[in-house]
PDB file of C-alpha atoms in Angstrom:
ATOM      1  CA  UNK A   1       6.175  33.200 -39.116  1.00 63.00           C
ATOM      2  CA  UNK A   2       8.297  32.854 -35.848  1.00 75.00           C
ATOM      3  CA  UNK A   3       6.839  30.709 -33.305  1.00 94.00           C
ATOM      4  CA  UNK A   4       6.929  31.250 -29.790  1.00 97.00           C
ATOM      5  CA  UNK A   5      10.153  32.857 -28.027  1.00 97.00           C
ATOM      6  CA  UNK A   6      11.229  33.019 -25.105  1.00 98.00           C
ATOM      7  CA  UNK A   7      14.356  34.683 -23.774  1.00 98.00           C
ATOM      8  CA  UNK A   8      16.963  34.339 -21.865  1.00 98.00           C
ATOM      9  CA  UNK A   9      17.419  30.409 -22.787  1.00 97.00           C
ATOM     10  CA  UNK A  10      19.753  30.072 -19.889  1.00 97.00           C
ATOM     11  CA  UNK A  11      19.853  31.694 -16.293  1.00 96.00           C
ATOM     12  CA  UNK A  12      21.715  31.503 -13.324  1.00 98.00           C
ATOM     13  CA  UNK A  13      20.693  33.367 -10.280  1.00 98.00           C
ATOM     14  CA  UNK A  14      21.122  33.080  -6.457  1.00 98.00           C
ATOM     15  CA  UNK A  15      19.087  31.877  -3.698  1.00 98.00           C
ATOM     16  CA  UNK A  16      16.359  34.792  -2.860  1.00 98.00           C
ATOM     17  CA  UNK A  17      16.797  36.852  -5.482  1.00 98.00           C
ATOM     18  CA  UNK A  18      14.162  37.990  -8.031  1.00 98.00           C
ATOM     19  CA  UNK A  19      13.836  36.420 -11.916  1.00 98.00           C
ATOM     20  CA  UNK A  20      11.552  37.715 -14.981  1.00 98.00           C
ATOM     21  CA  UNK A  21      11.101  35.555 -17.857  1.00 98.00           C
ATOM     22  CA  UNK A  22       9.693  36.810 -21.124  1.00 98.00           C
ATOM     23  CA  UNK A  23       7.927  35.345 -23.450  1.00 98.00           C
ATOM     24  CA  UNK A  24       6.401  36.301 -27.284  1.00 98.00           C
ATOM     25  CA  UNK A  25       3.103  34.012 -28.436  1.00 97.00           C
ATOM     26  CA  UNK A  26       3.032  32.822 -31.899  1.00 95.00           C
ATOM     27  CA  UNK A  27       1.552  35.305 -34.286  1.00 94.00           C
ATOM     28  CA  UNK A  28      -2.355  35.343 -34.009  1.00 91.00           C
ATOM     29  CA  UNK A  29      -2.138  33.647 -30.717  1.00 93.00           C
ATOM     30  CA  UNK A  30      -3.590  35.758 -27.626  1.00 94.00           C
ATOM     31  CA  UNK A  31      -3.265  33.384 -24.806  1.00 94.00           C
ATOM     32  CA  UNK A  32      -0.191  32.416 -22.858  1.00 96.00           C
ATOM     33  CA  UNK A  33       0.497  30.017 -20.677  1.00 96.00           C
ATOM     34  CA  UNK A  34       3.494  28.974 -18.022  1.00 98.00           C
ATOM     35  CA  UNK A  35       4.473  25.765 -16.937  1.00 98.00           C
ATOM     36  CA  UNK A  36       7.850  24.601 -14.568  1.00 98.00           C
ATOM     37  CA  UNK A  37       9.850  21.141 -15.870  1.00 97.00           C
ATOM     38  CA  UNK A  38      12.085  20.250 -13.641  1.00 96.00           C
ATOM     39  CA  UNK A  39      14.634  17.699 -14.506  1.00 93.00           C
ATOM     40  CA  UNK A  40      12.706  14.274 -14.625  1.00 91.00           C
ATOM     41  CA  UNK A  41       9.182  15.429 -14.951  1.00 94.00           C
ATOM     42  CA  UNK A  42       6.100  16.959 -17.033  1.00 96.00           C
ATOM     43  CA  UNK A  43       5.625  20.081 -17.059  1.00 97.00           C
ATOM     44  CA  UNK A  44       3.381  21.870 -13.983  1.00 97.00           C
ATOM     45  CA  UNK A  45       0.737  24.355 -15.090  1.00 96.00           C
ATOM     46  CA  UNK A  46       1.829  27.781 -13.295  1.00 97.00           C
ATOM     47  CA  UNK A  47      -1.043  30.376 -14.660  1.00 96.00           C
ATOM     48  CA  UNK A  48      -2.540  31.175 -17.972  1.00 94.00           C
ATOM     49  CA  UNK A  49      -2.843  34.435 -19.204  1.00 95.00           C
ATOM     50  CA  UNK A  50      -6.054  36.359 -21.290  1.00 93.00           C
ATOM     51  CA  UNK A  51      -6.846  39.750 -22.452  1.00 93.00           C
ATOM     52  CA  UNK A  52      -4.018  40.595 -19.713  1.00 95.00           C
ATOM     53  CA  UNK A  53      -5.806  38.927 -17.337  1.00 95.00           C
ATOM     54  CA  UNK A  54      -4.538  35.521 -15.043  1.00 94.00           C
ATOM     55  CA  UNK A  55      -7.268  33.469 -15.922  1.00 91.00           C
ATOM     56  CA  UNK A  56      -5.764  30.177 -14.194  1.00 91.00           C
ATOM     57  CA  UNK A  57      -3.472  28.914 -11.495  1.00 94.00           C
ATOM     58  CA  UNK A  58      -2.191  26.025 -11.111  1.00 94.00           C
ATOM     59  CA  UNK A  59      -0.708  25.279  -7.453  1.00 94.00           C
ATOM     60  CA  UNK A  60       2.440  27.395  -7.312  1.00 97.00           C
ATOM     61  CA  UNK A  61       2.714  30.040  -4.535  1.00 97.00           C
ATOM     62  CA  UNK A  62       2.673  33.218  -4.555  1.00 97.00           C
ATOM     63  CA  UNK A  63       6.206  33.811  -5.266  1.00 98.00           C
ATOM     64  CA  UNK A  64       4.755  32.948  -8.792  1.00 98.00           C
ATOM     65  CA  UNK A  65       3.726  36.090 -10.961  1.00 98.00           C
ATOM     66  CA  UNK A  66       2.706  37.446 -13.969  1.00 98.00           C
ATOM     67  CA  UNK A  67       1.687  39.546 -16.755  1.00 97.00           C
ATOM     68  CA  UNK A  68       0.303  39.849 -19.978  1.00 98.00           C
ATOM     69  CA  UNK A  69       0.713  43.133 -22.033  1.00 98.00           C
ATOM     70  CA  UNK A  70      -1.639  44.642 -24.647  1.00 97.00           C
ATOM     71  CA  UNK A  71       0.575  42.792 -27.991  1.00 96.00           C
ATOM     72  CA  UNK A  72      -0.062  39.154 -25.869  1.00 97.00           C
ATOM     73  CA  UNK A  73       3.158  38.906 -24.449  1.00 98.00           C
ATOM     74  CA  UNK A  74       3.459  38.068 -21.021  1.00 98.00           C
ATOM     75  CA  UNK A  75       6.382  37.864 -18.430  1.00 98.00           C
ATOM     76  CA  UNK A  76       7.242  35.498 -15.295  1.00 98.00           C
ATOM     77  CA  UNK A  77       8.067  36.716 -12.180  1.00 98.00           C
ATOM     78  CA  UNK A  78       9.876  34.253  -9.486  1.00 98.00           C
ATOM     79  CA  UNK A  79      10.683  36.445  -6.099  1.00 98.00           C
ATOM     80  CA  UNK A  80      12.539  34.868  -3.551  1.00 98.00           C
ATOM     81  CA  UNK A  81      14.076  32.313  -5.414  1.00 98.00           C
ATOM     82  CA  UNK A  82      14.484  28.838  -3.727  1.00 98.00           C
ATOM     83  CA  UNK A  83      17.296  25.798  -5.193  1.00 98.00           C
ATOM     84  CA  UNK A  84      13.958  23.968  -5.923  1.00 97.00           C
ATOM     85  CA  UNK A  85      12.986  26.733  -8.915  1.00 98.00           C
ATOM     86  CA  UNK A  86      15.978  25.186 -10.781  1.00 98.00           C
ATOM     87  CA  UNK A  87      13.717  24.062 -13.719  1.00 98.00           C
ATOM     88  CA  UNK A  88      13.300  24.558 -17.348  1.00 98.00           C
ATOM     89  CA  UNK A  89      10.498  27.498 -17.817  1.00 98.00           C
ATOM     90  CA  UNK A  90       8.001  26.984 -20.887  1.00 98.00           C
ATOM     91  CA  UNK A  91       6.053  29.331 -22.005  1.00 98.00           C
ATOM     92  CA  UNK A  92       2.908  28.229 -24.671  1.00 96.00           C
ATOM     93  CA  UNK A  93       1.049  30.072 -26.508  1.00 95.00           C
ATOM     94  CA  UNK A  94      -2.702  29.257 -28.382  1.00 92.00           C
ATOM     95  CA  UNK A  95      -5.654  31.172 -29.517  1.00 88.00           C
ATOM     96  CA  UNK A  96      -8.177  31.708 -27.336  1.00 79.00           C
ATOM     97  CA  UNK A  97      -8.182  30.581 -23.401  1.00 67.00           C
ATOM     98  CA  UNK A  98     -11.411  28.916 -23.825  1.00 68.00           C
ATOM     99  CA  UNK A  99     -10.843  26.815 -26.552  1.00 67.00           C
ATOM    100  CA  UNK A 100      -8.832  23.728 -26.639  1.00 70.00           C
ATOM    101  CA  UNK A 101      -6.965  25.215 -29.823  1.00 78.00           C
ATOM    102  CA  UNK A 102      -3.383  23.615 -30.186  1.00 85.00           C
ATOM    103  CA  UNK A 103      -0.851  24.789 -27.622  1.00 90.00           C
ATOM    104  CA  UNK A 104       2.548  25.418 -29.355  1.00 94.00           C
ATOM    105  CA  UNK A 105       5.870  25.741 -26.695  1.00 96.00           C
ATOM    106  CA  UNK A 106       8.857  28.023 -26.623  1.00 97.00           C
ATOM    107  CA  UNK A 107      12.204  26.609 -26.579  1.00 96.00           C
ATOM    108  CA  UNK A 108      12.148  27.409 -22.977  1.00 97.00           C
ATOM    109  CA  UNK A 109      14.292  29.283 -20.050  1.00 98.00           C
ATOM    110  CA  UNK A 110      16.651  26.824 -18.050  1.00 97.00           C
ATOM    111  CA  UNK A 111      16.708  28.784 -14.810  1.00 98.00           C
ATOM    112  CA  UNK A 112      19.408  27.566 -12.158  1.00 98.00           C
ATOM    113  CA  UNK A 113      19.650  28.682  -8.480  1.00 98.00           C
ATOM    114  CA  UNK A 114      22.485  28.167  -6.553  1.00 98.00           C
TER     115      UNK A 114
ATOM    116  CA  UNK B   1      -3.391   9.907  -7.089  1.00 71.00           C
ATOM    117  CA  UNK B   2      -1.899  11.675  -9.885  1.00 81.00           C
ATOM    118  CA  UNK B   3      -3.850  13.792 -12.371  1.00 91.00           C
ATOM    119  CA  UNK B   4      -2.016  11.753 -15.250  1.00 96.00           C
ATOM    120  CA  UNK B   5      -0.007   8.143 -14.819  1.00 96.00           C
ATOM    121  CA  UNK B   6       1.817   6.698 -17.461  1.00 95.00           C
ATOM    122  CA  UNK B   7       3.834   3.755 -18.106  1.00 86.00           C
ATOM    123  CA  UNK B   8       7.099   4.172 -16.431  1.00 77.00           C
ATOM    124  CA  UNK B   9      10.242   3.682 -18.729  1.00 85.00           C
ATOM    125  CA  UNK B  10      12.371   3.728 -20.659  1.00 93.00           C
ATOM    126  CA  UNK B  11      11.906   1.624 -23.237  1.00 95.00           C
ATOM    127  CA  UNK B  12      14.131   0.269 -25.197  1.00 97.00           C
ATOM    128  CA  UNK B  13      13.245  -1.332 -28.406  1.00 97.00           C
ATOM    129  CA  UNK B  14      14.830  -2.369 -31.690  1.00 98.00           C
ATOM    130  CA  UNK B  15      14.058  -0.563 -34.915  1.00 98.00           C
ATOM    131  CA  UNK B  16      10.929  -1.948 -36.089  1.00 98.00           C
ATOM    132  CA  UNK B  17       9.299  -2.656 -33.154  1.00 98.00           C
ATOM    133  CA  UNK B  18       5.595  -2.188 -32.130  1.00 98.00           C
ATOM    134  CA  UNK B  19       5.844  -0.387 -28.951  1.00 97.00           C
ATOM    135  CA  UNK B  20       2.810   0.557 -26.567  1.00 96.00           C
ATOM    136  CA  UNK B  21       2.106   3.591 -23.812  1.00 96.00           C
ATOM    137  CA  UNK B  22      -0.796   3.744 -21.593  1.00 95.00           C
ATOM    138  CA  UNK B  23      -2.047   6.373 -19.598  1.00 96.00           C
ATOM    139  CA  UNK B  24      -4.437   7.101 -17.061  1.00 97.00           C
ATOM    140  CA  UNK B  25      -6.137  10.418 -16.043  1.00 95.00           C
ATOM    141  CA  UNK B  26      -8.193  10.928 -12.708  1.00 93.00           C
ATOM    142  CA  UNK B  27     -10.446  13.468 -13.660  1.00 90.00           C
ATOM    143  CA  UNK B  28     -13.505  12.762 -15.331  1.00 89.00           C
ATOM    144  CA  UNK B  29     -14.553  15.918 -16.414  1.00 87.00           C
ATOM    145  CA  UNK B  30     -11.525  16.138 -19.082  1.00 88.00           C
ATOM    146  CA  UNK B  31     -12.299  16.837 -22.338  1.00 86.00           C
ATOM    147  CA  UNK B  32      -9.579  17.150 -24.283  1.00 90.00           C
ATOM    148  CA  UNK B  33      -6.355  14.602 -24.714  1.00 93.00           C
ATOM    149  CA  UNK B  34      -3.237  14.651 -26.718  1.00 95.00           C
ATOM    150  CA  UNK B  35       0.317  12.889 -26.889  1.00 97.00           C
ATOM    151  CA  UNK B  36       3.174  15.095 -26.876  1.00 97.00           C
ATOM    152  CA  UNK B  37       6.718  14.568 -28.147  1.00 97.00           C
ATOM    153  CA  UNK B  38      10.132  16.360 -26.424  1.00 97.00           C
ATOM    154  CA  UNK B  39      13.123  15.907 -27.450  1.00 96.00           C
ATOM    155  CA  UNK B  40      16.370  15.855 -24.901  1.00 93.00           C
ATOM    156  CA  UNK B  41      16.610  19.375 -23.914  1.00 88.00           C
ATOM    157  CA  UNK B  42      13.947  20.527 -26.163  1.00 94.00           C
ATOM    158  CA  UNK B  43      10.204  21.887 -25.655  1.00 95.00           C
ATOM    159  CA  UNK B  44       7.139  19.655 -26.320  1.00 96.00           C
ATOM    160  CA  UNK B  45       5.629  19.285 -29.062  1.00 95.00           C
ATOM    161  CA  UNK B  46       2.043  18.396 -30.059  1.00 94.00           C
ATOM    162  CA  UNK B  47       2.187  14.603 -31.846  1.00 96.00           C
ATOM    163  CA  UNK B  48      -1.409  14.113 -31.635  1.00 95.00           C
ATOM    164  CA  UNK B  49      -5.058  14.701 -30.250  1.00 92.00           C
ATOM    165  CA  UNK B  50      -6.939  11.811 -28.974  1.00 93.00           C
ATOM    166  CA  UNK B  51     -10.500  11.000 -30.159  1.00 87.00           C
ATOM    167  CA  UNK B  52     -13.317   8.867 -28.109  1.00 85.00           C
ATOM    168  CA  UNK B  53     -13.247   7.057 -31.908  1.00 86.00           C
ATOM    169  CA  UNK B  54      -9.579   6.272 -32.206  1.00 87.00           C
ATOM    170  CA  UNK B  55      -7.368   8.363 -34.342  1.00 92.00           C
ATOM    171  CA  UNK B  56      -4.348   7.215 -36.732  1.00 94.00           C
ATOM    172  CA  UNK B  57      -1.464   9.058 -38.008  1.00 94.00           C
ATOM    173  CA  UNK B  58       0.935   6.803 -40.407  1.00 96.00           C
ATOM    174  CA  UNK B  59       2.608   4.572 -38.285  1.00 98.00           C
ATOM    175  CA  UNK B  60       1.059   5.865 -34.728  1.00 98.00           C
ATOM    176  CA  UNK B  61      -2.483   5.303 -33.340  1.00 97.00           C
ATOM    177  CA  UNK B  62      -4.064   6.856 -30.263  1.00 97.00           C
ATOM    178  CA  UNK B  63      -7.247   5.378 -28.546  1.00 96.00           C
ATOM    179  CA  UNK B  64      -9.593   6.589 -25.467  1.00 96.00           C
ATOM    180  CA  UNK B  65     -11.584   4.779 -23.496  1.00 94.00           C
ATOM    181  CA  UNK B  66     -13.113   7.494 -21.030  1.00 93.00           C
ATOM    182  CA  UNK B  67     -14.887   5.108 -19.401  1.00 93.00           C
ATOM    183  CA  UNK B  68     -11.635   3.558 -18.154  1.00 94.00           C
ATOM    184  CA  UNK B  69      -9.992   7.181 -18.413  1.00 95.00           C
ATOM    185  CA  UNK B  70      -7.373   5.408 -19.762  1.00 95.00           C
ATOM    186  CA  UNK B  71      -5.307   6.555 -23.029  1.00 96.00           C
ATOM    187  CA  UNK B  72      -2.992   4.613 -25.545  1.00 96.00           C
ATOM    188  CA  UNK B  73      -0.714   5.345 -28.269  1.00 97.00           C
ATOM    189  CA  UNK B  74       0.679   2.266 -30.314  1.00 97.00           C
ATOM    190  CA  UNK B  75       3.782   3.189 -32.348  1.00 98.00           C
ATOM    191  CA  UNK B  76       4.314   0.808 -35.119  1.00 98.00           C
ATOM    192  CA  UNK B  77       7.316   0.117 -37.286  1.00 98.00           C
ATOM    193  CA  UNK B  78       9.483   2.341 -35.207  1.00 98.00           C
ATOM    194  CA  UNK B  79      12.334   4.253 -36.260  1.00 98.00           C
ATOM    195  CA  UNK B  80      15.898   5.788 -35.153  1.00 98.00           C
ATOM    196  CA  UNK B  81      13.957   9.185 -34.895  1.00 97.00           C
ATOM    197  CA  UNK B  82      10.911   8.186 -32.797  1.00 98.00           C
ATOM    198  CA  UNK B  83      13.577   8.193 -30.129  1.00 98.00           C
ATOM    199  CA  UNK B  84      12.203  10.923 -27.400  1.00 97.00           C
ATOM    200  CA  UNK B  85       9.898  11.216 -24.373  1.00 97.00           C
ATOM    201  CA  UNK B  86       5.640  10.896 -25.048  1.00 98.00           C
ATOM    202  CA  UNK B  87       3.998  12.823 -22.486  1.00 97.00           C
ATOM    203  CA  UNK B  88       0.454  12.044 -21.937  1.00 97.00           C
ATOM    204  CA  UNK B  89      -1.902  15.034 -21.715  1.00 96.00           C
ATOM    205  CA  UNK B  90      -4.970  16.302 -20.921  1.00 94.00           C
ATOM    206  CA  UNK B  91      -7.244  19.437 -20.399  1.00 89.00           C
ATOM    207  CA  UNK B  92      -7.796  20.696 -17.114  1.00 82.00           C
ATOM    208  CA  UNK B  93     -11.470  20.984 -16.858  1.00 71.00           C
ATOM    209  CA  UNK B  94     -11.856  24.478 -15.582  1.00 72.00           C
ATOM    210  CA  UNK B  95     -14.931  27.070 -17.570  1.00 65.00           C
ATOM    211  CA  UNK B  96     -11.775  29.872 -16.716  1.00 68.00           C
ATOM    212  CA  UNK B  97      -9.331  28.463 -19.103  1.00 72.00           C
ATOM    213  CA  UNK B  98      -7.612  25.699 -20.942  1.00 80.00           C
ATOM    214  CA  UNK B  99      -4.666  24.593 -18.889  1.00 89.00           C
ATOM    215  CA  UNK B 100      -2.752  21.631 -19.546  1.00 92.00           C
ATOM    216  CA  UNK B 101      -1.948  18.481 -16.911  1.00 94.00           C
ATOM    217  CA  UNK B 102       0.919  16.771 -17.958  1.00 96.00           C
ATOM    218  CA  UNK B 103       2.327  13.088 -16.930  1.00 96.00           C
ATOM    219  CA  UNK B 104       5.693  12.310 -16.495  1.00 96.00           C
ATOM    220  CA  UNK B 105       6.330  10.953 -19.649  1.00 96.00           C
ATOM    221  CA  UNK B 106       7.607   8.002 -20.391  1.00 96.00           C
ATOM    222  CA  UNK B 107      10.945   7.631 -22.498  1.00 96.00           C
ATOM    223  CA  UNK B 108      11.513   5.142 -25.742  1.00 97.00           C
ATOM    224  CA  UNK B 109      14.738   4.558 -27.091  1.00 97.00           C
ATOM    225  CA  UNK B 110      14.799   2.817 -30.318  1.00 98.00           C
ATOM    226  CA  UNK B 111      18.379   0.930 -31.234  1.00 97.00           C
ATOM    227  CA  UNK B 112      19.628  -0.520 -34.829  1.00 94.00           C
TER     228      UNK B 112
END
């Protein structure tokens, strides 16, 4: 059973220009979620994603998109990029948005703007 | 204030050591807790749920006061492996979903 992925692991992209991440949930799991580490610090809550829906947000701009497609998995969109995006991107899967089911990460995307 | 404080670190301790991290969340309305584990350069992962009664797992133990809003996790015996950063985490309390608030972890090194 393969957990979640998430691909690429490593990116390098310049300053203003666009970035999608992609993620795959863990089989059975229809929620995904987004969060930003950046070097230092716990991961920050971006949005959650339901039934292709953006259920929740944390406090990123709007720079900050997303989507879900029908098989659960879901992409991040950064426009504009800024040096300050240079994190590692998680993406975490669990079943069902309203239930505090066990969250299970992807290896995450180390995204670097220069 | 941050949503969730923990100790700051590192800590370094011997093998065998009894080691301690505390944690404190701001919003009362959280429901749900947990103690993560990640690894250098690796993603979280889920080392245990907190209970209001206390909770053990071998050689770690993770209490809640939520009167306090303040959360523990007492690693006994400690190993080469237990090596890592604990992140402290709880549920945001929101009806629309089940996001997670992490703190900025706190990192134990454990020496022979």
């Amino acid at each position: 059973d393969a957990g979640v992925t998430q691909s690429p692991t490593h990116l390098i992209k310049t300053r203003g220009q666009q970035v999608t991440l992609r993620c795959s949930p863990k089989s059975g799991h229809d929620t995904v979620s987004w969060y930003q580490q950046a070097l230092g610090q716990g991961p920050q809550f971006i949005f959650q994603y339901y039934e292709e829906e953006e259920r929740q947000r944390g406090n990123f701009p709007d720079r900050f998109s997303g989507h879900q497609f029908p098989n659960y998995s879901s992409e991040l969109n950064v426009n504009a990029l800024l040096l300050g995006d240079s994190a590692l991107y998680l993406c975490a899967s669990s079943e069902g948005h309203r239930r505090n089911t066990e969250a299970f990460f992807g290896q995450g995307t180390r995204l670097t703007v220069v | 204030r941050k949503e969730v404080e923990q100790d700051p670190g590192p800590f370094n301790v011997p093998e065998g050591a009894t080691v301690a991290f505390n944690c404190t969340y701001s919003n009362s309305a959280s429901q749900s807790f947990f103690w993560y584990r990640q690894d250098c350069r690796k993603e979280p992962k889920l080392l245990m749920s907190v209970y209001s009664s206390g909770n053990e797992d071998g050689r770690f133990t993770a209490q809640l006061n939520r009167a306090s809003q303040y959360i523990s996790l007492l690693i006994r015996d400690s190993k080469l492996s237990d090596s890592a950063t604990y992140l402290c985490v709880v549920n945001s309390p929101n009806q629309a979903g089940t996001a997670l608030i992490f703190g900025k972890g706190t990192t134990l090194s454990v020496s022979s």
